[in-house]
Coordinates of C-alpha atoms and ligand atoms in Angstrom, one line a residue:
M94 CA 135.0 147.8 -27.0
K95 CA 137.6 147.4 -24.0
G96 CA 138.2 149.3 -21.2
V97 CA 141.9 151.1 -21.1
F98 CA 144.8 149.6 -18.6
P99 CA 147.8 150.7 -17.4
L100 CA 149.0 147.6 -18.5
N101 CA 153.0 147.8 -18.2
K102 CA 152.1 149.4 -14.4
F103 CA 150.7 146.3 -13.5
A104 CA 153.6 144.0 -13.9
K105 CA 155.1 144.6 -10.2
L106 CA 151.5 144.9 -8.8
R107 CA 150.6 141.4 -7.3
T108 CA 147.2 140.1 -8.5
P109 CA 144.3 140.1 -7.6
F110 CA 143.8 143.7 -6.9
Y111 CA 141.5 146.2 -7.6
Y112 CA 142.0 148.9 -10.0
Y113 CA 140.1 152.6 -9.9
D114 CA 139.6 155.0 -12.3
T115 CA 139.8 158.2 -10.7
E116 CA 139.2 160.0 -13.6
L117 CA 136.0 158.1 -14.2
L118 CA 135.1 159.1 -10.4
R119 CA 135.7 162.8 -10.3
T120 CA 133.8 163.1 -13.6
T121 CA 130.8 160.9 -12.0
L122 CA 131.2 163.1 -8.4
R123 CA 130.9 166.1 -10.9
A124 CA 127.9 164.6 -12.8
I125 CA 125.9 163.6 -9.3
N126 CA 126.6 167.8 -8.1
D127 CA 125.8 169.3 -11.7
E128 CA 122.5 167.4 -11.9
A129 CA 121.4 168.1 -7.9
S130 CA 122.4 171.3 -7.6
K131 CA 119.7 172.0 -10.5
H132 CA 117.0 171.3 -7.5
E133 CA 116.3 173.4 -4.5
G134 CA 117.1 171.5 -1.2
F135 CA 118.3 168.3 -2.5
I136 CA 121.7 167.1 -0.6
V137 CA 123.4 164.4 -1.1
H138 CA 125.6 161.5 0.7
Y139 CA 127.3 158.4 -0.6
A140 CA 127.1 155.1 1.1
I141 CA 130.2 153.9 2.6
K142 CA 129.4 150.2 3.0
A143 CA 129.7 149.9 -1.0
N144 CA 133.7 151.0 -1.0
A145 CA 135.3 152.8 2.2
N146 CA 138.6 152.5 0.8
P147 CA 140.2 155.4 2.2
K148 CA 141.6 156.9 -1.3
I149 CA 138.0 156.6 -2.9
L150 CA 136.9 158.0 -0.1
R151 CA 138.7 161.1 0.2
Y152 CA 137.4 161.9 -3.5
I153 CA 134.2 161.2 -3.0
R154 CA 134.9 164.1 0.6
E155 CA 136.2 166.7 -1.8
A156 CA 133.6 166.4 -3.9
G157 CA 131.2 168.3 -1.0
L158 CA 129.1 164.6 -0.7
G159 CA 127.9 163.8 3.0
A160 CA 128.6 160.1 4.3
D161 CA 125.8 157.2 5.3
C162 CA 127.1 154.9 7.1
V163 CA 125.6 151.8 8.7
S164 CA 127.6 150.4 11.8
G165 CA 130.2 152.2 13.6
G166 CA 133.0 151.5 11.9
E167 CA 132.1 153.3 9.3
V168 CA 131.3 156.3 10.8
E169 CA 134.7 156.2 12.8
A170 CA 135.6 155.5 8.7
A171 CA 134.1 158.4 7.6
L172 CA 135.7 160.9 10.2
K173 CA 138.9 159.6 9.4
A174 CA 138.5 160.3 6.3
G175 CA 137.4 163.8 6.9
F176 CA 133.6 164.3 6.6
S177 CA 132.6 166.5 8.5
N178 CA 130.1 165.2 11.6
D179 CA 127.1 167.6 10.5
K180 CA 127.1 165.4 7.0
I181 CA 127.2 161.7 8.9
V182 CA 123.7 160.4 8.8
Y183 CA 123.9 156.5 10.7
A184 CA 121.3 153.6 10.1
G185 CA 121.2 150.0 10.8
V186 CA 118.4 147.7 12.2
G187 CA 121.4 146.5 15.0
K188 CA 122.7 149.1 16.9
S189 CA 125.0 148.3 19.1
D190 CA 125.4 151.0 22.5
W191 CA 129.0 151.3 21.5
E192 CA 128.2 152.8 18.3
I193 CA 125.6 155.0 19.2
N194 CA 127.7 156.3 21.6
L195 CA 130.3 157.2 19.1
G196 CA 127.5 159.0 17.3
L197 CA 126.9 160.7 20.0
D198 CA 130.2 162.0 20.9
N199 CA 130.5 163.1 17.8
D200 CA 127.4 165.1 17.3
I201 CA 126.7 163.3 13.9
F202 CA 124.0 164.7 11.9
C203 CA 121.3 162.5 12.2
F204 CA 120.7 158.2 13.6
N205 CA 117.9 156.4 11.2
V206 CA 116.1 154.6 13.7
E207 CA 114.4 151.6 12.8
S208 CA 112.6 150.5 16.0
I209 CA 111.3 151.1 19.0
P210 CA 113.5 149.8 21.5
E211 CA 116.3 151.5 19.6
L212 CA 114.4 155.2 19.7
E213 CA 114.2 153.8 23.8
I214 CA 118.3 152.7 24.2
I215 CA 119.3 156.2 22.3
N216 CA 117.3 158.5 24.4
E217 CA 118.6 156.3 27.4
L218 CA 122.2 156.9 26.0
A219 CA 121.9 160.2 25.0
G220 CA 120.5 161.0 28.0
Q221 CA 124.0 159.7 29.8
K222 CA 125.7 162.5 28.0
G223 CA 123.1 165.4 28.9
K224 CA 122.7 165.1 24.8
V225 CA 120.0 165.1 22.5
A226 CA 120.0 163.0 19.2
R227 CA 118.8 164.0 15.8
I228 CA 116.6 161.5 14.7
A229 CA 114.6 160.3 11.9
F230 CA 112.5 157.1 11.3
R231 CA 113.2 154.5 9.0
L232 CA 109.7 153.9 7.3
N233 CA 109.5 150.5 5.4
P234 CA 107.1 151.7 2.9
N235 CA 105.9 148.6 1.6
V236 CA 107.0 149.6 -1.8
G237 CA 108.8 146.6 -4.6
A238 CA 111.4 147.2 -6.6
H239 CA 112.3 145.8 -9.8
T240 CA 115.7 144.1 -8.6
H241 CA 117.6 141.1 -7.3
A242 CA 115.1 139.4 -4.0
N243 CA 117.7 139.7 -1.9
I244 CA 118.7 143.5 -2.1
T245 CA 114.5 144.6 -1.9
T246 CA 114.7 146.0 1.3
G247 CA 111.5 148.3 1.2
L248 CA 108.9 145.5 1.1
A249 CA 106.7 144.8 4.8
E250 CA 108.5 141.2 4.8
N251 CA 112.0 142.7 4.8
K252 CA 113.7 143.3 8.1
F253 CA 114.2 147.0 7.7
G254 CA 112.3 150.1 8.9
I255 CA 109.3 150.7 10.9
A256 CA 105.8 149.9 9.2
M257 CA 104.3 153.0 8.5
R258 CA 101.2 152.0 10.6
D259 CA 103.1 153.0 13.4
M260 CA 104.4 156.1 11.9
E261 CA 101.9 158.2 14.6
T262 CA 102.3 156.4 17.0
V263 CA 106.3 156.6 17.1
I264 CA 106.6 160.2 16.4
E265 CA 104.4 160.7 19.0
L266 CA 106.3 158.5 21.7
A267 CA 109.4 160.8 20.2
S268 CA 108.1 163.9 21.4
Q269 CA 107.9 163.1 24.6
M270 CA 111.5 161.7 25.1
E271 CA 113.7 164.5 26.2
H272 CA 117.3 163.3 24.8
V273 CA 116.1 162.7 21.1
K274 CA 114.5 165.2 18.1
F275 CA 112.6 163.7 15.6
V276 CA 113.9 165.8 12.5
G277 CA 112.8 163.7 9.4
L278 CA 111.4 160.7 7.5
H279 CA 113.9 158.1 6.1
F280 CA 113.3 155.3 3.4
H281 CA 115.4 152.6 1.4
I282 CA 114.0 150.6 -1.0
G283 CA 117.0 148.3 -2.1
S284 CA 119.8 148.4 -4.8
Q285 CA 120.4 148.4 -8.7
I286 CA 117.3 150.3 -9.5
L287 CA 116.9 151.2 -13.1
D288 CA 113.1 151.0 -13.7
M289 CA 112.6 155.4 -12.0
G290 CA 109.1 153.6 -11.8
D291 CA 110.2 152.6 -8.7
F292 CA 111.6 155.8 -7.4
Q293 CA 108.3 157.5 -8.4
A294 CA 106.1 154.6 -6.2
L295 CA 108.4 155.7 -3.3
C296 CA 107.3 159.1 -4.3
N297 CA 103.8 158.7 -3.9
R298 CA 103.7 157.0 -0.7
I299 CA 105.6 159.5 0.3
N300 CA 103.2 162.0 -0.6
E301 CA 100.9 160.2 0.8
L302 CA 102.5 159.6 4.2
Q303 CA 103.2 163.7 4.7
T304 CA 99.8 164.5 3.7
Q305 CA 98.2 162.3 6.8
L306 CA 101.3 163.5 9.1
E307 CA 99.8 167.0 8.1
S308 CA 96.4 166.3 9.2
H309 CA 98.0 165.8 12.6
H310 CA 100.3 169.1 12.9
I311 CA 103.2 166.8 12.4
R312 CA 105.9 169.2 10.2
V313 CA 109.2 167.0 9.1
E314 CA 112.0 168.9 8.0
H315 CA 114.6 166.7 6.3
I316 CA 113.3 163.4 3.9
N317 CA 116.0 161.0 3.2
V318 CA 115.3 158.3 0.1
G319 CA 118.0 156.4 0.3
G320 CA 120.2 155.1 -2.3
G321 CA 119.6 152.2 -5.1
L322 CA 120.1 153.9 -8.8
G323 CA 121.6 151.0 -10.8
I324 CA 124.1 151.2 -12.8
D325 CA 124.6 149.3 -16.8
Y326 CA 126.6 146.5 -15.7
Q327 CA 126.5 145.1 -19.2
H328 CA 128.3 148.3 -20.9
P329 CA 130.5 149.4 -18.5
N330 CA 132.7 151.2 -21.5
R331 CA 129.3 152.3 -23.8
V332 CA 127.5 153.4 -20.1
P333 CA 130.1 154.2 -17.7
I334 CA 127.8 157.2 -16.1
P335 CA 124.7 156.5 -14.5
D336 CA 121.8 158.7 -15.8
F337 CA 121.5 161.1 -12.5
K338 CA 119.3 163.4 -14.5
A339 CA 116.5 161.0 -14.4
Y340 CA 116.9 160.1 -11.0
F341 CA 117.2 163.3 -9.2
D342 CA 114.2 164.4 -12.4
T343 CA 112.1 162.1 -11.1
Y344 CA 112.1 163.4 -7.5
A345 CA 112.4 166.8 -8.3
K346 CA 109.2 165.9 -10.5
K347 CA 107.0 163.1 -8.5
L348 CA 108.3 164.0 -4.6
K349 CA 105.9 167.2 -3.3
L350 CA 108.7 169.2 -0.5
R351 CA 107.5 171.3 1.6
P352 CA 108.3 175.0 1.6
G353 CA 112.2 174.6 3.4
Q354 CA 112.2 171.1 3.4
T355 CA 115.4 169.2 2.3
L356 CA 115.7 165.9 0.3
H357 CA 118.5 163.7 1.2
F358 CA 120.1 160.8 -1.0
E359 CA 122.6 157.9 0.3
L360 CA 123.9 156.8 -3.3
G361 CA 126.5 154.0 -3.0
R362 CA 126.9 151.5 -6.2
A363 CA 126.1 154.6 -8.6
V364 CA 129.1 156.7 -7.3
V365 CA 131.9 154.0 -7.3
A366 CA 130.9 150.9 -9.4
Q367 CA 131.7 151.9 -12.6
C368 CA 135.2 153.0 -11.7
G369 CA 136.3 149.8 -10.5
S370 CA 138.0 146.5 -11.9
L371 CA 139.2 143.7 -10.3
I372 CA 142.5 142.6 -12.2
T373 CA 143.4 139.0 -12.0
R374 CA 146.0 136.8 -14.0
T375 CA 145.2 133.3 -15.6
L376 CA 146.9 130.5 -14.1
Y377 CA 145.8 127.8 -16.2
I378 CA 143.4 126.5 -19.2
K379 CA 141.9 123.6 -18.4
K380 CA 140.1 122.0 -21.2
G381 CA 137.4 119.9 -20.6
A382 CA 135.2 117.4 -22.5
Q383 CA 133.0 120.1 -22.9
K384 CA 134.2 123.4 -22.3
Q385 CA 137.2 125.3 -21.3
F386 CA 137.9 127.2 -18.2
A387 CA 140.0 130.3 -17.5
I388 CA 141.5 129.4 -13.8
V389 CA 142.2 132.8 -12.5
D390 CA 144.6 134.0 -9.0
A391 CA 141.0 136.1 -8.1
G392 CA 138.1 134.0 -6.3
F393 CA 135.4 134.6 -4.5
T394 CA 136.6 136.0 -1.6
D395 CA 137.7 139.3 -3.4
L396 CA 134.5 139.0 -5.2
I397 CA 131.6 137.6 -4.2
R398 CA 128.8 139.3 -5.8
P399 CA 128.8 136.9 -8.7
A400 CA 128.3 133.9 -6.3
L401 CA 126.3 135.5 -3.3
Y402 CA 123.3 137.4 -6.0
Q403 CA 124.5 135.8 -9.0
A404 CA 125.3 138.8 -10.2
Y405 CA 127.0 139.5 -13.8
H406 CA 130.1 141.1 -14.0
K407 CA 131.7 142.4 -17.9
I408 CA 135.0 140.7 -18.0
E409 CA 137.8 141.4 -20.5
N410 CA 141.1 139.9 -21.3
I411 CA 143.4 142.9 -21.4
S412 CA 146.4 141.2 -22.3
S413 CA 145.0 139.8 -25.7
D414 CA 143.5 140.3 -28.9
D415 CA 143.7 137.1 -30.5
V416 CA 140.2 135.4 -31.6
N417 CA 137.4 135.1 -29.3
E418 CA 136.7 131.7 -27.7
T419 CA 134.1 129.9 -25.1
Y420 CA 135.7 129.9 -21.1
D421 CA 134.2 129.8 -18.0
V422 CA 136.2 132.0 -16.0
V423 CA 136.5 130.0 -12.0
G424 CA 138.9 130.7 -9.2
P425 CA 140.6 128.6 -7.2
I426 CA 138.6 128.8 -3.8
C427 CA 137.0 125.3 -3.3
E428 CA 133.6 126.0 -3.2
S429 CA 131.8 125.4 -6.3
T430 CA 130.4 128.7 -6.5
D431 CA 133.7 130.0 -7.3
V432 CA 132.6 130.9 -10.5
F433 CA 132.8 134.5 -12.4
A434 CA 130.9 133.7 -15.2
K435 CA 129.6 130.4 -17.5
Q436 CA 130.5 130.1 -21.5
I437 CA 131.5 133.8 -21.7
D438 CA 134.0 134.7 -25.4
L439 CA 137.0 135.8 -24.5
N440 CA 140.1 136.6 -26.4
T441 CA 142.0 133.7 -26.9
T442 CA 143.5 133.3 -23.3
H443 CA 147.0 131.9 -21.9
R444 CA 148.5 131.6 -18.6
G445 CA 149.5 134.9 -17.7
D446 CA 147.5 137.4 -19.1
Y447 CA 145.3 139.8 -17.2
L448 CA 141.7 139.7 -17.5
A449 CA 139.6 142.7 -15.9
I450 CA 136.5 142.3 -13.8
R451 CA 134.3 145.5 -14.7
S452 CA 131.9 147.2 -13.2
T453 CA 133.4 146.2 -9.2
G454 CA 134.1 149.3 -7.8
A455 CA 131.0 149.2 -5.4
Y456 CA 130.2 146.1 -3.0
G457 CA 133.8 144.7 -4.2
E458 CA 136.6 145.1 -2.1
I459 CA 134.8 145.6 1.3
M460 CA 133.0 142.4 0.6
A461 CA 136.6 140.6 0.2
S462 CA 137.2 138.1 3.2
G463 CA 140.2 135.9 4.0
Y464 CA 138.2 132.9 3.4
N465 CA 141.1 129.8 2.8
C466 CA 143.4 131.9 4.4
R467 CA 143.6 134.0 1.3
Q468 CA 145.3 137.4 1.4
L469 CA 142.9 140.5 1.5
P470 CA 143.1 141.6 -2.2
M471 CA 145.2 145.2 -2.4
G472 CA 143.4 148.7 -4.0
Y473 CA 145.1 150.7 -6.2
T474 CA 143.7 154.3 -7.6
S475 CA 145.0 155.3 -11.2
D476 CA 146.2 158.5 -9.6
E477 CA 148.7 156.6 -7.8
L478 CA 150.3 154.6 -10.3
L479 CA 150.7 157.5 -13.2
Ligands
PLP739 C1 123.0 150.5 1.2 C2 122.4 151.7 1.1 C3 122.5 152.3 0.4 C4 123.1 152.2 -0.6 O1 122.5 151.3 -1.9 P1 123.5 151.7 -3.2 O2 122.1 150.6 -4.0 O3 124.3 151.1 -3.3 O4 122.8 153.1 -4.1 C5 121.3 153.6 1.3 N1 120.9 153.6 2.1 C6 121.1 152.5 3.3 C7 120.2 152.5 4.2 C8 121.8 151.4 2.7 O5 121.7 150.7 4.0

């Protein structure tokens, strides 16, 4: 089974480009809202870093999600896309002064604070403006996720967050500061997580921490469990929508929310990955001694996940129905890592054929670079190509 693409519309577009199926994006957003709204106090944000294309952000904002940002630029992108300031949260280990000031000037909902020095600077900068910044502490829960080592973030060895043993000290410290208000705890254990047991482990850890805090009469308004829900990269056609029911139900069952507490989520990949494909044309078929290469006009400057994380993306030849042959699909960049897939079956591929590199709506276009003086890929939605 292959995806459905408007090939006739592609003819006038310069390749490579990203193509976003907005019908699928809308259906995905509806599924998120349907499942999350079954549970009292669940609030869903979108992690802008997965894809900040303004056309995509508009659909997500219209669906009512908040925005999770990890830089000043993302806060600006969120505001520009019309996300209201009280739905913007800002996390990151290294926030610079202008970025903090931007958040303060726009009265964002919350800063997720990752160290004591950062807490002190936020207090100082808020003081200069006569404001009180809402802050949550990002704790490092030391929970492993069964995912690629480069995308786990919640282990003690990772750079993210504050160690659990320092939790009470930092909350106590914040309570003595005039220009910050402690409102919540923040966690994020990693990405592309498909084992609900990993999220359960996070819930168990949060339950312990809450009990510990209550023994010190510390009340937490908001719990933010980050994102991380994975998608099915193997079967983008059969499983286009992640299992949001299992995901939210896991938290509803395992996390003991206190009365009035809200539970925040920050989903990135699960929202946008499956709606995007990188569309590239075949330049040459090169036959080697052992194998044949399909050399395409997209490279790791357009999609870096295979080179960076050895990520798998399903590739389809959407121009050909000829019998399958085996190819290495490679880009034009002068680096040996510029390979999208090795020894995969494609319909017999010819010069000029369009290939769709699937499930690339997240961490695709946004990670593009100009290395080799290449142009950045464009992104088109199915709506605008109608
Ligand atoms: C990257 C990130 C997310 C989103 O992760 P996904 O795996 O794309 O859902 C959420 N929260 C924070 C703090 C992040 O850094």
